[in-house]
Structures are given as C-alpha cells and as structure tokens.
Amino acid sequence: MPVFVTDEEGADGGMSGESESVTNFSGTPAWWSTQILTEVVRSDDGVGDLLRLLRERGRRAFFIVDDALACQPAFKPILEQEEIFMFRASDSEPRTGDVDQLVAMLRDKKNPPDAVAGVGGGSTMDLAKAVGICVANPKPAEAYQGYGLDMKRGSEIWVLPTLSGTGAEVTPIAVLRGPEKKLGINNSFTAPTVAVVDPRLSAGVPKFNRFYTMMDCFFHHYEITKSRTSAHDAVGDSIKGLEMARSVLSRDLAVYDPDAAITSAMASVLGGSSSIGGRVGVSHAISYGLSNSSPKLPHSVAVTISMLACRDVYDGGGYDDTVGFLETNGMPLPRAADYGIGESHIAKMTATALGMEKLWQSHFGDDWRGIVDSGFVQDIYKRIVAA
Ligand code: NAD
Ligand code: ZN
C-alpha cells in the first residue's frame, strides 16, 4: 500500500496538515468543522476505493472522466468501465449544453445507471453533479442556474477529485457556463453523496493548473475570512484552509510533491466546507463579469486578475500574497487582454458584477450600496483592462 511520509512531527495537532506526520492519509481524522452533506472517504488508493465502494453498495455508475487522465496508467481501471464519457476540461468549463447532451443520453438508456461518477477537476466534477441532478428534472440545465429553485433529487453523485482547490468535491453547487451567464445550480441534491479523496491522483496535473486552482482555493478562504456575513464554523474552516493554501503557494509548485498534494487536498475540502455557510466577496464578484465576457478564461485566472485590481479593497493583504505567490512560481501577472477582454466589455462586466449583491454585502456589510455603485465597479474594470 502506498505510504505518505513527511519529515516533521506535527506540533499543531494536525491543524496545518503540512507539518503533520502523515504516514497514511486514509487514517486522517476529519479536519473540517462545518457540517457537509458528502461522505469524504480518505484514501490511499482512490481509483480502487471508488470502484470497490460502488460495487459494495450495489451502484452501477455512469462515469464522466476528464480526458487528460486518458494517458495516465493510474486511471486505467476507470477507463475500462463500460459506461463512460470523456470530458475535455481543457477546452472549456462545463456548459449547460454539455449537461443537456449527457442527460438526454442517460434518459435514452434502457437500463439507466443509478449513479453518476465524476473523475477530474472542478469542471468535470461539476458536470457530473449537474447531470446527476438534472436527469430527474424536466427543463434544460440553464433553467436551473440560480438559487432556491424547486428541483427533484436525481441520481447519486460520486466524485474522485484529480486536481485540488475548488472544493467542488463537497459543495452543493455545480457551476455552469450558460447562454446567458456563468452561474451555479445551487441545490442540496447537487452535493456529492460520496467523495473519494486521494491526494496522489493530482500527480499528473500541469504546474499551471496546480498553481491556479490552489490560487482559487486561497481566494475562497481569504474572502470568507474577510466576510461580514459568513457563519462562525465556515470562517473557522477558512482560517485553517487559508494557512494551508498559503503554505502550498509559498513554494515552487513546478514538481509534484506528495506533502504539498496532501495539504492541497485538505485545503480544498475546507474550501468546500467553508462555502456552506460562508460567502466569498469582491474578487469573486468582479471575476464573474470577466468570465461572462470571455468563454476561455479559467475561473481561477479570472479571480487572480480581479484580486490584482483590488489592492485597496483588501488593504493590500490579498494583493501582496497574490503577487508573492506568482513571483515564487515564476508566473507572469495574468492579463485580461490575453483573454480578449478590453474597454468595450466594461459596461456589461459592470452590470454582471453589480448583480452579485450577496458578495458585495459579504464584504461591505448591509450598507454596501453606500460604497459600491457602477462608478466604483467600473474603476476596477478600467484598472483591469489597462493592466
Ligand atoms: P478544471 O477541472 O477546469 O481542470 C483544469 C485543467 O487541469 C484541465 O485541463 C484538466 O484536464 C486538467 N487536469 C485535471 N486533473 C488532472 C490530472 N490529474 N492530470 C492532468 N491534468 C489534469 O480546473 P478546476 O480549477 O479544478 O475547476 C474549475 C471549475 O470549477 C470552474 O468552472 C469553476 O467555476 C468551478 N468551481 C466550482 C466550485 C464548486 O463549488 N462547484 C468551486 C470553485 C470553482
Ligand atoms: Zn472561486
């Protein structure tokens, strides 16, 4: 059985995860406090455990798998499954049209599977989560982008994350790009039933994604710790997650490192748990405007660009860390212009961002309208397109 070893004995009761002597990740006690809807299986044989547990619980799964895994021998037993769809996450984050296509395919089956298993990063897990719930609901997926919509429970959803940071492995959210907007299906039936977490499955992730998805994790934790409307438990999980994300991003992530992978996987779960009851803030509000104006801009890069333009909002804190992490990793400052975003998009981006009312309230409190108006938001986007 593979073994995880770090060279220090933990002095902090495993709080950071990094300095804990992790000899067997599968024995790690729960490190989150917020109550989550997902059973988190800590594993040192993620592929084997996923297939074994599905079998033991009598589930026949339809697998949705990130196609970047097709050439990695560790995933061979999954690739040999009969019912499988390979999703090209490198082309696009999941679209409502992808969900509709897969739902139609499942509905056409004479003997439909009773579980959908997503194997990949946040994009692939969210696609599986959206398919799992939408299969039981009659309208196209875009009709369910939003909050508080009446939906029926669908198939069981199982996930095997292969890239750490989004927390999608435990959230009741499936973020989708729709014809109108990028927005999640937010519904408790979207939460995975089971997440099998094996940090080593991220070994083949390119540096760019290892870095940027952890940046998203850092921003989730950072913004929740600065939020005025987040629940106590959520902030507690984010304080832990922030320390972990910082420790990972403060090293050069060029080469896969098992210790950093474990810390990243733990920080990612905390990112998910803290988002239940926790709320992100300004960088995320700004990022949604950017994402809606550029179909190819990854979410993690959009939030980074946003934080770089929000130095004043966060009194330099998030900004200074962001610049430091980019420097340590030899990454150039990301620019909106590289993703086709310019002056002409400012009006639309401003309208999108202003619509994220809960996120402004999260950062500025109930009187946010006294501070945030279209001029305030436009100024941020002007800085972004001029960078
Ligand atoms: P991703 O899933 O888009 O993957 C990024 C790249 O990494 C892709 O090219 C993919 O093929 C590759 N990849 C993944 N695992 C790999 C592996 N083991 N080996 C080699 N390549 C691998 O990236 P992400 O940052 O994890 O997810 C982004 C999406 O998640 C966005 O749509 C974002 O909005 C969403 N998101 C969702 C939640 C949620 O709670 N549901 C939270 C935050 C973000
Ligand atoms: Zn995010």
Short mmCIF file of C-alpha atoms and ligand atoms in Angstrom, two decimals:
data_model
loop_
_atom_site.label_atom_id
_atom_site.label_comp_id
_atom_site.label_asym_id
_atom_site.label_seq_id
_atom_site.Cartn_x
_atom_site.Cartn_y
_atom_site.Cartn_z
CA MET A 1 0.00 0.00 0.00
CA PRO A 2 1.43 3.44 -0.86
CA VAL A 3 2.58 5.42 2.14
CA PHE A 4 2.77 9.17 2.71
CA VAL A 5 5.70 10.37 4.74
CA THR A 6 6.65 13.87 5.81
CA ASP A 7 9.75 14.60 7.81
CA GLU A 8 8.30 16.53 10.74
CA GLU A 9 6.21 15.55 13.69
CA GLY A 10 3.22 17.90 13.95
CA ALA A 11 3.25 20.36 16.83
CA ASP A 12 -0.14 21.78 15.97
CA GLY A 13 -2.37 18.74 16.32
CA GLY A 14 -2.56 18.40 12.55
CA MET A 15 -4.08 21.85 12.11
CA SER A 16 -1.99 22.76 9.12
CA GLY A 17 -1.77 19.28 7.66
CA GLU A 18 1.64 20.21 6.32
CA SER A 19 3.75 19.57 9.39
CA GLU A 20 1.71 16.57 10.49
CA SER A 21 3.44 13.23 10.14
CA VAL A 22 1.12 11.80 7.50
CA THR A 23 2.08 8.21 7.05
CA ASN A 24 -1.29 7.10 5.84
CA PHE A 25 -3.72 9.67 4.53
CA SER A 26 -6.62 7.23 4.74
CA GLY A 27 -6.38 7.40 8.56
CA THR A 28 -6.57 11.20 8.77
CA PRO A 29 -9.41 12.27 11.09
CA ALA A 30 -11.96 14.80 9.76
CA TRP A 31 -10.29 18.23 9.62
CA TRP A 32 -13.37 20.34 8.84
CA SER A 33 -16.00 21.65 11.30
CA THR A 34 -18.85 22.73 9.04
CA GLN A 35 -21.44 20.05 8.55
CA ILE A 36 -21.25 18.80 4.97
CA LEU A 37 -23.64 16.60 3.00
CA THR A 38 -20.92 14.44 1.48
CA GLU A 39 -19.21 11.36 2.89
CA VAL A 40 -15.49 12.06 2.47
CA VAL A 41 -13.51 8.83 2.06
CA ARG A 42 -9.82 9.49 2.77
CA SER A 43 -7.96 7.12 0.51
CA ASP A 44 -4.50 5.99 -0.48
CA ASP A 45 -5.96 4.01 -3.39
CA GLY A 46 -8.59 6.38 -4.77
CA VAL A 47 -9.30 4.55 -8.01
CA GLY A 48 -9.55 1.17 -6.28
CA ASP A 49 -11.66 2.53 -3.42
CA LEU A 50 -14.12 4.29 -5.76
CA LEU A 51 -14.73 1.12 -7.77
CA ARG A 52 -14.83 -1.08 -4.67
CA LEU A 53 -17.32 1.13 -2.80
CA LEU A 54 -19.60 1.43 -5.83
CA ARG A 55 -19.56 -2.36 -6.10
CA GLU A 56 -20.10 -2.96 -2.38
CA ARG A 57 -23.05 -0.56 -2.31
CA GLY A 58 -24.60 -2.09 -5.40
CA ARG A 59 -24.33 1.04 -7.55
CA ARG A 60 -23.93 0.95 -11.32
CA ALA A 61 -22.29 4.21 -12.27
CA PHE A 62 -22.04 6.26 -15.42
CA PHE A 63 -18.52 7.73 -15.38
CA ILE A 64 -17.72 11.26 -16.55
CA VAL A 65 -13.94 11.47 -16.78
CA ASP A 66 -11.54 14.32 -17.55
CA ASP A 67 -9.88 13.29 -20.80
CA ALA A 68 -6.47 14.49 -19.57
CA LEU A 69 -6.46 11.29 -17.49
CA ALA A 70 -6.70 9.00 -20.51
CA CYS A 71 -2.92 8.71 -20.80
CA GLN A 72 -2.25 8.18 -17.08
CA PRO A 73 -1.89 4.50 -16.12
CA ALA A 74 -3.20 5.14 -12.58
CA PHE A 75 -6.70 5.67 -14.04
CA LYS A 76 -6.73 2.56 -16.28
CA PRO A 77 -9.35 0.65 -14.19
CA ILE A 78 -11.75 3.59 -14.57
CA LEU A 79 -11.07 3.96 -18.27
CA GLU A 80 -12.02 0.28 -18.69
CA GLN A 81 -15.54 0.89 -17.32
CA GLU A 82 -18.36 0.24 -19.77
CA GLU A 83 -20.41 3.38 -19.31
CA ILE A 84 -18.10 6.31 -19.68
CA PHE A 85 -17.97 9.78 -21.21
CA MET A 86 -14.64 11.56 -21.64
CA PHE A 87 -14.95 15.31 -20.98
CA ARG A 88 -12.38 17.67 -22.46
CA ALA A 89 -11.98 20.02 -19.50
CA SER A 90 -9.01 21.72 -21.14
CA ASP A 91 -11.34 23.07 -23.87
CA SER A 92 -13.98 24.66 -21.66
CA GLU A 93 -15.51 24.74 -18.22
CA PRO A 94 -18.78 22.77 -18.34
CA ARG A 95 -21.63 24.31 -20.33
CA THR A 96 -25.35 23.87 -19.84
CA GLY A 97 -25.39 22.30 -23.33
CA ASP A 98 -22.92 19.60 -22.16
CA VAL A 99 -25.30 18.77 -19.31
CA ASP A 100 -28.33 18.59 -21.61
CA GLN A 101 -26.50 16.29 -24.03
CA LEU A 102 -25.49 13.86 -21.27
CA VAL A 103 -28.93 13.95 -19.64
CA ALA A 104 -30.51 13.05 -23.00
CA MET A 105 -28.01 10.20 -23.39
CA LEU A 106 -28.85 8.81 -19.94
CA ARG A 107 -32.60 9.14 -20.45
CA ASP A 108 -32.31 7.13 -23.69
CA LYS A 109 -30.75 4.17 -21.92
CA LYS A 110 -32.97 1.10 -21.47
CA ASN A 111 -31.31 0.36 -18.14
CA PRO A 112 -30.22 3.75 -16.77
CA PRO A 113 -27.35 3.80 -14.24
CA ASP A 114 -28.17 4.68 -10.64
CA ALA A 115 -25.12 6.86 -10.02
CA VAL A 116 -23.04 9.42 -11.89
CA ALA A 117 -19.34 9.41 -11.02
CA GLY A 118 -17.22 12.46 -11.87
CA VAL A 119 -13.46 11.90 -12.10
CA GLY A 120 -11.39 15.05 -12.67
CA GLY A 121 -11.03 18.64 -11.54
CA GLY A 122 -13.76 21.10 -10.58
CA SER A 123 -15.05 21.27 -14.17
CA THR A 124 -15.57 17.53 -14.53
CA MET A 125 -16.97 17.09 -11.02
CA ASP A 126 -19.42 19.96 -11.61
CA LEU A 127 -20.52 18.42 -14.91
CA ALA A 128 -21.20 15.11 -13.15
CA LYS A 129 -23.04 16.90 -10.33
CA ALA A 130 -25.22 18.83 -12.78
CA VAL A 131 -26.01 15.71 -14.81
CA GLY A 132 -26.82 13.79 -11.61
CA ILE A 133 -29.50 16.28 -10.56
CA CYS A 134 -30.77 17.40 -13.99
CA VAL A 135 -31.55 13.85 -15.06
CA ALA A 136 -34.54 13.94 -12.68
CA ASN A 137 -35.73 17.41 -13.70
CA PRO A 138 -37.56 18.21 -16.92
CA LYS A 139 -36.19 21.58 -18.03
CA PRO A 140 -32.86 22.29 -19.73
CA ALA A 141 -29.96 22.89 -17.33
CA GLU A 142 -29.90 26.65 -17.92
CA ALA A 143 -33.34 26.90 -16.29
CA TYR A 144 -31.82 25.67 -13.03
CA GLN A 145 -28.89 28.08 -12.81
CA GLY A 146 -29.65 30.02 -9.64
CA TYR A 147 -30.69 29.64 -6.03
CA GLY A 148 -33.75 28.27 -4.26
CA LEU A 149 -35.26 26.62 -7.34
CA ASP A 150 -37.58 23.69 -6.85
CA MET A 151 -35.79 20.54 -8.04
CA LYS A 152 -36.16 16.80 -7.50
CA ARG A 153 -33.36 14.56 -6.23
CA GLY A 154 -31.60 12.83 -9.13
CA SER A 155 -29.01 10.06 -9.32
CA GLU A 156 -26.46 9.54 -6.61
CA ILE A 157 -23.38 11.61 -7.35
CA TRP A 158 -19.90 10.24 -6.62
CA VAL A 159 -16.68 12.15 -7.22
CA LEU A 160 -12.97 11.40 -7.39
CA PRO A 161 -11.05 14.71 -7.50
CA THR A 162 -7.82 14.65 -9.52
CA LEU A 163 -6.97 18.34 -9.01
CA SER A 164 -7.24 20.08 -5.63
CA GLY A 165 -8.56 23.52 -4.84
CA THR A 166 -12.16 24.19 -5.87
CA GLY A 167 -13.79 22.21 -3.06
CA ALA A 168 -16.34 21.03 -5.65
CA GLU A 169 -15.90 17.54 -4.17
CA VAL A 170 -18.15 18.54 -1.25
CA THR A 171 -20.24 21.58 -2.30
CA PRO A 172 -23.93 21.55 -3.25
CA ILE A 173 -23.03 23.70 -6.28
CA ALA A 174 -22.42 22.86 -9.93
CA VAL A 175 -21.02 25.90 -11.73
CA LEU A 176 -22.03 26.04 -15.40
CA ARG A 177 -21.49 28.33 -18.35
CA GLY A 178 -24.92 29.01 -19.83
CA PRO A 179 -26.02 31.02 -22.85
CA GLU A 180 -26.90 33.94 -20.57
CA LYS A 181 -24.45 33.70 -17.72
CA LYS A 182 -21.95 31.65 -15.78
CA LEU A 183 -23.78 30.59 -12.65
CA GLY A 184 -24.18 27.51 -10.49
CA ILE A 185 -27.04 25.15 -9.91
CA ASN A 186 -27.26 25.66 -6.14
CA ASN A 187 -29.25 22.86 -4.58
CA SER A 188 -28.59 20.34 -1.80
CA PHE A 189 -29.28 17.49 -4.28
CA THR A 190 -26.23 18.68 -6.21
CA ALA A 191 -23.89 17.75 -3.35
CA PRO A 192 -21.93 14.56 -3.98
CA THR A 193 -23.06 11.58 -1.91
CA VAL A 194 -19.50 10.27 -1.71
CA ALA A 195 -16.16 11.94 -2.42
CA VAL A 196 -13.13 9.66 -2.51
CA VAL A 197 -10.13 11.89 -1.83
CA ASP A 198 -6.67 10.59 -2.74
CA PRO A 199 -4.12 13.44 -2.97
CA ARG A 200 -1.74 11.44 -5.17
CA LEU A 201 -4.21 11.45 -8.05
CA SER A 202 -3.12 15.02 -8.74
CA ALA A 203 0.45 13.87 -9.58
CA GLY A 204 -0.01 14.41 -13.34
CA VAL A 205 -1.52 17.92 -13.16
CA PRO A 206 0.43 20.55 -15.15
CA LYS A 207 2.08 23.24 -12.99
CA PHE A 208 -0.19 25.97 -14.38
CA ASN A 209 -3.31 24.21 -13.10
CA ARG A 210 -1.77 23.02 -9.84
CA PHE A 211 -0.88 26.64 -9.14
CA TYR A 212 -4.04 28.41 -10.33
CA THR A 213 -6.59 26.04 -8.80
CA MET A 214 -4.84 26.49 -5.45
CA MET A 215 -5.00 30.25 -6.04
CA ASP A 216 -8.78 29.90 -6.29
CA CYS A 217 -8.68 27.93 -3.02
CA PHE A 218 -6.64 30.73 -1.40
CA PHE A 219 -9.14 33.39 -2.58
CA HIS A 220 -12.12 31.39 -1.28
CA HIS A 221 -10.53 31.16 2.15
CA TYR A 222 -9.20 34.70 2.15
CA GLU A 223 -12.52 36.27 1.12
CA ILE A 224 -14.51 34.20 3.63
CA THR A 225 -12.18 35.24 6.46
CA LYS A 226 -12.86 38.88 5.46
CA SER A 227 -16.62 38.35 5.09
CA ARG A 228 -19.14 40.02 7.38
CA THR A 229 -21.97 37.63 6.60
CA SER A 230 -20.31 34.21 6.90
CA ALA A 231 -21.20 31.72 9.64
CA HIS A 232 -18.77 31.11 12.51
CA ASP A 233 -17.96 27.49 11.54
CA ALA A 234 -17.36 28.50 7.94
CA VAL A 235 -14.90 31.20 8.98
CA GLY A 236 -13.18 28.67 11.28
CA ASP A 237 -12.69 26.25 8.35
CA SER A 238 -11.44 29.10 6.16
CA ILE A 239 -8.87 30.21 8.74
CA LYS A 240 -7.40 26.68 8.66
CA GLY A 241 -7.71 26.46 4.88
CA LEU A 242 -6.07 29.84 4.37
CA GLU A 243 -3.00 28.75 6.33
CA MET A 244 -2.78 25.55 4.26
CA ALA A 245 -3.27 27.31 0.90
CA ARG A 246 -0.61 29.88 1.85
CA SER A 247 1.87 27.18 2.80
CA VAL A 248 1.37 25.41 -0.55
CA LEU A 249 1.51 28.55 -2.71
CA SER A 250 4.61 29.84 -0.94
CA ARG A 251 6.65 27.04 -2.57
CA ASP A 252 7.58 26.40 -6.14
CA LEU A 253 4.94 24.00 -7.48
CA ALA A 254 6.84 23.06 -10.63
CA VAL A 255 7.30 19.48 -9.50
CA TYR A 256 4.64 17.33 -7.84
CA ASP A 257 5.32 16.97 -4.13
CA PRO A 258 3.27 14.48 -2.06
CA ASP A 259 3.37 16.65 1.06
CA ALA A 260 2.02 19.68 -0.82
CA ALA A 261 -0.54 17.42 -2.51
CA ILE A 262 -1.90 16.29 0.87
CA THR A 263 -2.09 19.86 2.18
CA SER A 264 -3.78 20.95 -1.05
CA ALA A 265 -6.38 18.19 -0.85
CA MET A 266 -7.15 19.15 2.76
CA ALA A 267 -7.33 22.88 1.94
CA SER A 268 -9.65 22.05 -0.96
CA VAL A 269 -12.13 20.16 1.23
CA LEU A 270 -12.06 23.11 3.65
CA GLY A 271 -12.78 25.41 0.69
CA GLY A 272 -15.88 23.37 0.03
CA SER A 273 -16.98 23.03 3.64
CA SER A 274 -16.46 26.75 4.33
CA SER A 275 -18.55 27.71 1.33
CA ILE A 276 -21.52 26.10 3.11
CA GLY A 277 -22.43 28.99 5.38
CA GLY A 278 -19.55 31.09 4.13
CA ARG A 279 -19.56 33.66 1.38
CA VAL A 280 -16.77 34.95 -0.84
CA GLY A 281 -16.52 38.65 -1.66
CA VAL A 282 -15.25 41.31 -4.03
CA SER A 283 -12.70 39.38 -6.13
CA HIS A 284 -15.28 36.74 -6.92
CA ALA A 285 -17.95 39.35 -7.76
CA ILE A 286 -15.53 41.01 -10.20
CA SER A 287 -14.42 37.64 -11.62
CA TYR A 288 -17.95 36.76 -12.77
CA GLY A 289 -18.02 39.83 -15.04
CA LEU A 290 -14.70 38.75 -16.57
CA SER A 291 -15.83 35.14 -17.03
CA ASN A 292 -19.04 36.17 -18.76
CA SER A 293 -17.06 38.21 -21.28
CA SER A 294 -14.51 35.51 -22.09
CA PRO A 295 -15.50 31.89 -22.71
CA LYS A 296 -11.88 30.68 -22.48
CA LEU A 297 -10.88 32.46 -19.27
CA PRO A 298 -10.48 29.88 -16.46
CA HIS A 299 -12.26 30.83 -13.24
CA SER A 300 -9.04 30.65 -11.19
CA VAL A 301 -7.25 33.08 -13.52
CA ALA A 302 -10.29 35.41 -13.50
CA VAL A 303 -10.21 35.65 -9.70
CA THR A 304 -6.45 36.25 -9.71
CA ILE A 305 -6.83 39.12 -12.23
CA SER A 306 -9.60 40.51 -10.02
CA MET A 307 -7.58 40.39 -6.81
CA LEU A 308 -4.68 42.17 -8.55
CA ALA A 309 -7.08 45.08 -9.23
CA CYS A 310 -8.49 45.10 -5.67
CA ARG A 311 -5.41 46.17 -3.73
CA ASP A 312 -7.30 49.00 -1.96
CA VAL A 313 -10.41 46.95 -1.21
CA TYR A 314 -8.37 44.40 0.72
CA ASP A 315 -5.86 46.89 2.17
CA GLY A 316 -3.08 45.18 0.27
CA GLY A 317 -3.39 41.83 2.12
CA GLY A 318 -4.72 39.55 -0.61
CA TYR A 319 -2.89 41.57 -3.25
CA ASP A 320 0.55 41.22 -1.63
CA ASP A 321 0.12 37.47 -1.16
CA THR A 322 -1.05 37.08 -4.77
CA VAL A 323 1.97 38.92 -6.18
CA GLY A 324 4.27 36.90 -3.88
CA PHE A 325 2.78 33.54 -4.96
CA LEU A 326 3.07 34.47 -8.66
CA GLU A 327 6.71 35.52 -8.17
CA THR A 328 7.68 32.40 -6.21
CA ASN A 329 6.25 30.29 -9.00
CA GLY A 330 7.79 32.32 -11.83
CA MET A 331 4.34 33.10 -13.24
CA PRO A 332 3.74 36.32 -15.19
CA LEU A 333 0.94 38.59 -13.96
CA PRO A 334 -2.19 37.36 -15.77
CA ARG A 335 -3.80 39.98 -18.04
CA ALA A 336 -7.43 40.26 -19.13
CA ALA A 337 -6.25 41.40 -22.58
CA ASP A 338 -4.71 37.96 -23.13
CA TYR A 339 -8.23 36.52 -22.92
CA GLY A 340 -9.77 39.05 -25.34
CA ILE A 341 -11.19 41.39 -22.69
CA GLY A 342 -11.00 45.15 -23.35
CA GLU A 343 -12.71 48.55 -22.90
CA SER A 344 -15.76 47.50 -24.89
CA HIS A 345 -16.66 44.88 -22.26
CA ILE A 346 -16.65 47.22 -19.25
CA ALA A 347 -20.34 48.15 -19.27
CA LYS A 348 -21.53 44.53 -19.47
CA MET A 349 -19.00 43.34 -16.89
CA THR A 350 -20.08 46.12 -14.52
CA ALA A 351 -23.73 45.09 -14.80
CA THR A 352 -22.86 41.43 -14.14
CA ALA A 353 -20.70 42.25 -11.11
CA LEU A 354 -23.25 44.66 -9.60
CA GLY A 355 -25.79 41.84 -9.78
CA MET A 356 -23.72 39.77 -7.31
CA GLU A 357 -25.40 41.54 -4.41
CA LYS A 358 -24.72 38.90 -1.76
CA LEU A 359 -20.98 39.07 -2.47
CA TRP A 360 -20.83 42.86 -2.04
CA GLN A 361 -22.86 42.55 1.14
CA SER A 362 -20.46 39.81 2.30
CA HIS A 363 -17.53 42.21 2.13
CA PHE A 364 -19.02 45.61 2.92
CA GLY A 365 -22.00 44.67 5.09
CA ASP A 366 -25.64 45.70 4.79
CA ASP A 367 -24.80 49.27 3.74
CA TRP A 368 -22.74 48.14 0.75
CA ARG A 369 -24.82 50.26 -1.64
CA GLY A 370 -23.37 53.37 0.02
CA ILE A 371 -19.91 52.31 -1.20
CA VAL A 372 -20.45 50.20 -4.29
CA ASP A 373 -22.05 51.80 -7.34
CA SER A 374 -21.40 51.49 -11.04
CA GLY A 375 -18.57 54.06 -10.86
CA PHE A 376 -16.81 52.00 -8.17
CA VAL A 377 -17.07 48.80 -10.19
CA GLN A 378 -16.17 50.47 -13.50
CA ASP A 379 -12.97 51.83 -11.94
CA ILE A 380 -11.90 48.28 -11.03
CA TYR A 381 -12.55 47.05 -14.58
CA LYS A 382 -10.73 50.10 -16.02
CA ARG A 383 -7.67 49.11 -13.99
CA ILE A 384 -8.06 45.53 -15.19
CA VAL A 385 -8.21 46.33 -18.92
CA ALA A 386 -5.37 48.86 -18.62
CA ALA A 387 -3.03 46.38 -16.87
P1 NAD B 1 -10.53 22.08 -14.28
O1 NAD B 1 -11.36 20.97 -13.79
O2 NAD B 1 -11.10 23.00 -15.31
O3 NAD B 1 -9.15 21.46 -14.84
C1 NAD B 1 -8.10 22.31 -15.26
C2 NAD B 1 -7.15 21.52 -16.16
O4 NAD B 1 -6.48 20.52 -15.40
C3 NAD B 1 -7.86 20.82 -17.29
O5 NAD B 1 -7.10 20.96 -18.47
C4 NAD B 1 -7.87 19.36 -16.85
O6 NAD B 1 -7.90 18.49 -17.95
C5 NAD B 1 -6.57 19.27 -16.07
N1 NAD B 1 -6.50 18.20 -15.07
C6 NAD B 1 -7.31 17.95 -14.02
N2 NAD B 1 -6.84 16.91 -13.29
C7 NAD B 1 -5.71 16.49 -13.91
C8 NAD B 1 -4.76 15.44 -13.64
N3 NAD B 1 -4.82 14.67 -12.55
N4 NAD B 1 -3.74 15.29 -14.52
C9 NAD B 1 -3.61 16.10 -15.61
N5 NAD B 1 -4.45 17.10 -15.90
C10 NAD B 1 -5.49 17.29 -15.06
O7 NAD B 1 -9.97 23.02 -13.10
P2 NAD B 1 -10.53 23.37 -11.65
O8 NAD B 1 -9.83 24.63 -11.31
O9 NAD B 1 -10.40 22.21 -10.73
O10 NAD B 1 -12.07 23.64 -11.88
C11 NAD B 1 -12.54 24.85 -12.41
C12 NAD B 1 -14.06 24.87 -12.43
O11 NAD B 1 -14.58 24.65 -11.11
C13 NAD B 1 -14.62 26.23 -12.88
O12 NAD B 1 -15.71 26.05 -13.74
C14 NAD B 1 -15.05 26.88 -11.57
O13 NAD B 1 -16.05 27.85 -11.77
C15 NAD B 1 -15.56 25.67 -10.83
N6 NAD B 1 -15.66 25.83 -9.37
C16 NAD B 1 -16.64 25.11 -8.76
C17 NAD B 1 -16.83 25.18 -7.40
C18 NAD B 1 -17.94 24.40 -6.77
O14 NAD B 1 -18.16 24.51 -5.55
N7 NAD B 1 -18.66 23.60 -7.50
C19 NAD B 1 -15.98 25.99 -6.62
C20 NAD B 1 -14.96 26.69 -7.26
C21 NAD B 1 -14.80 26.60 -8.64
ZN ZN B 2 -13.57 30.61 -6.93
#
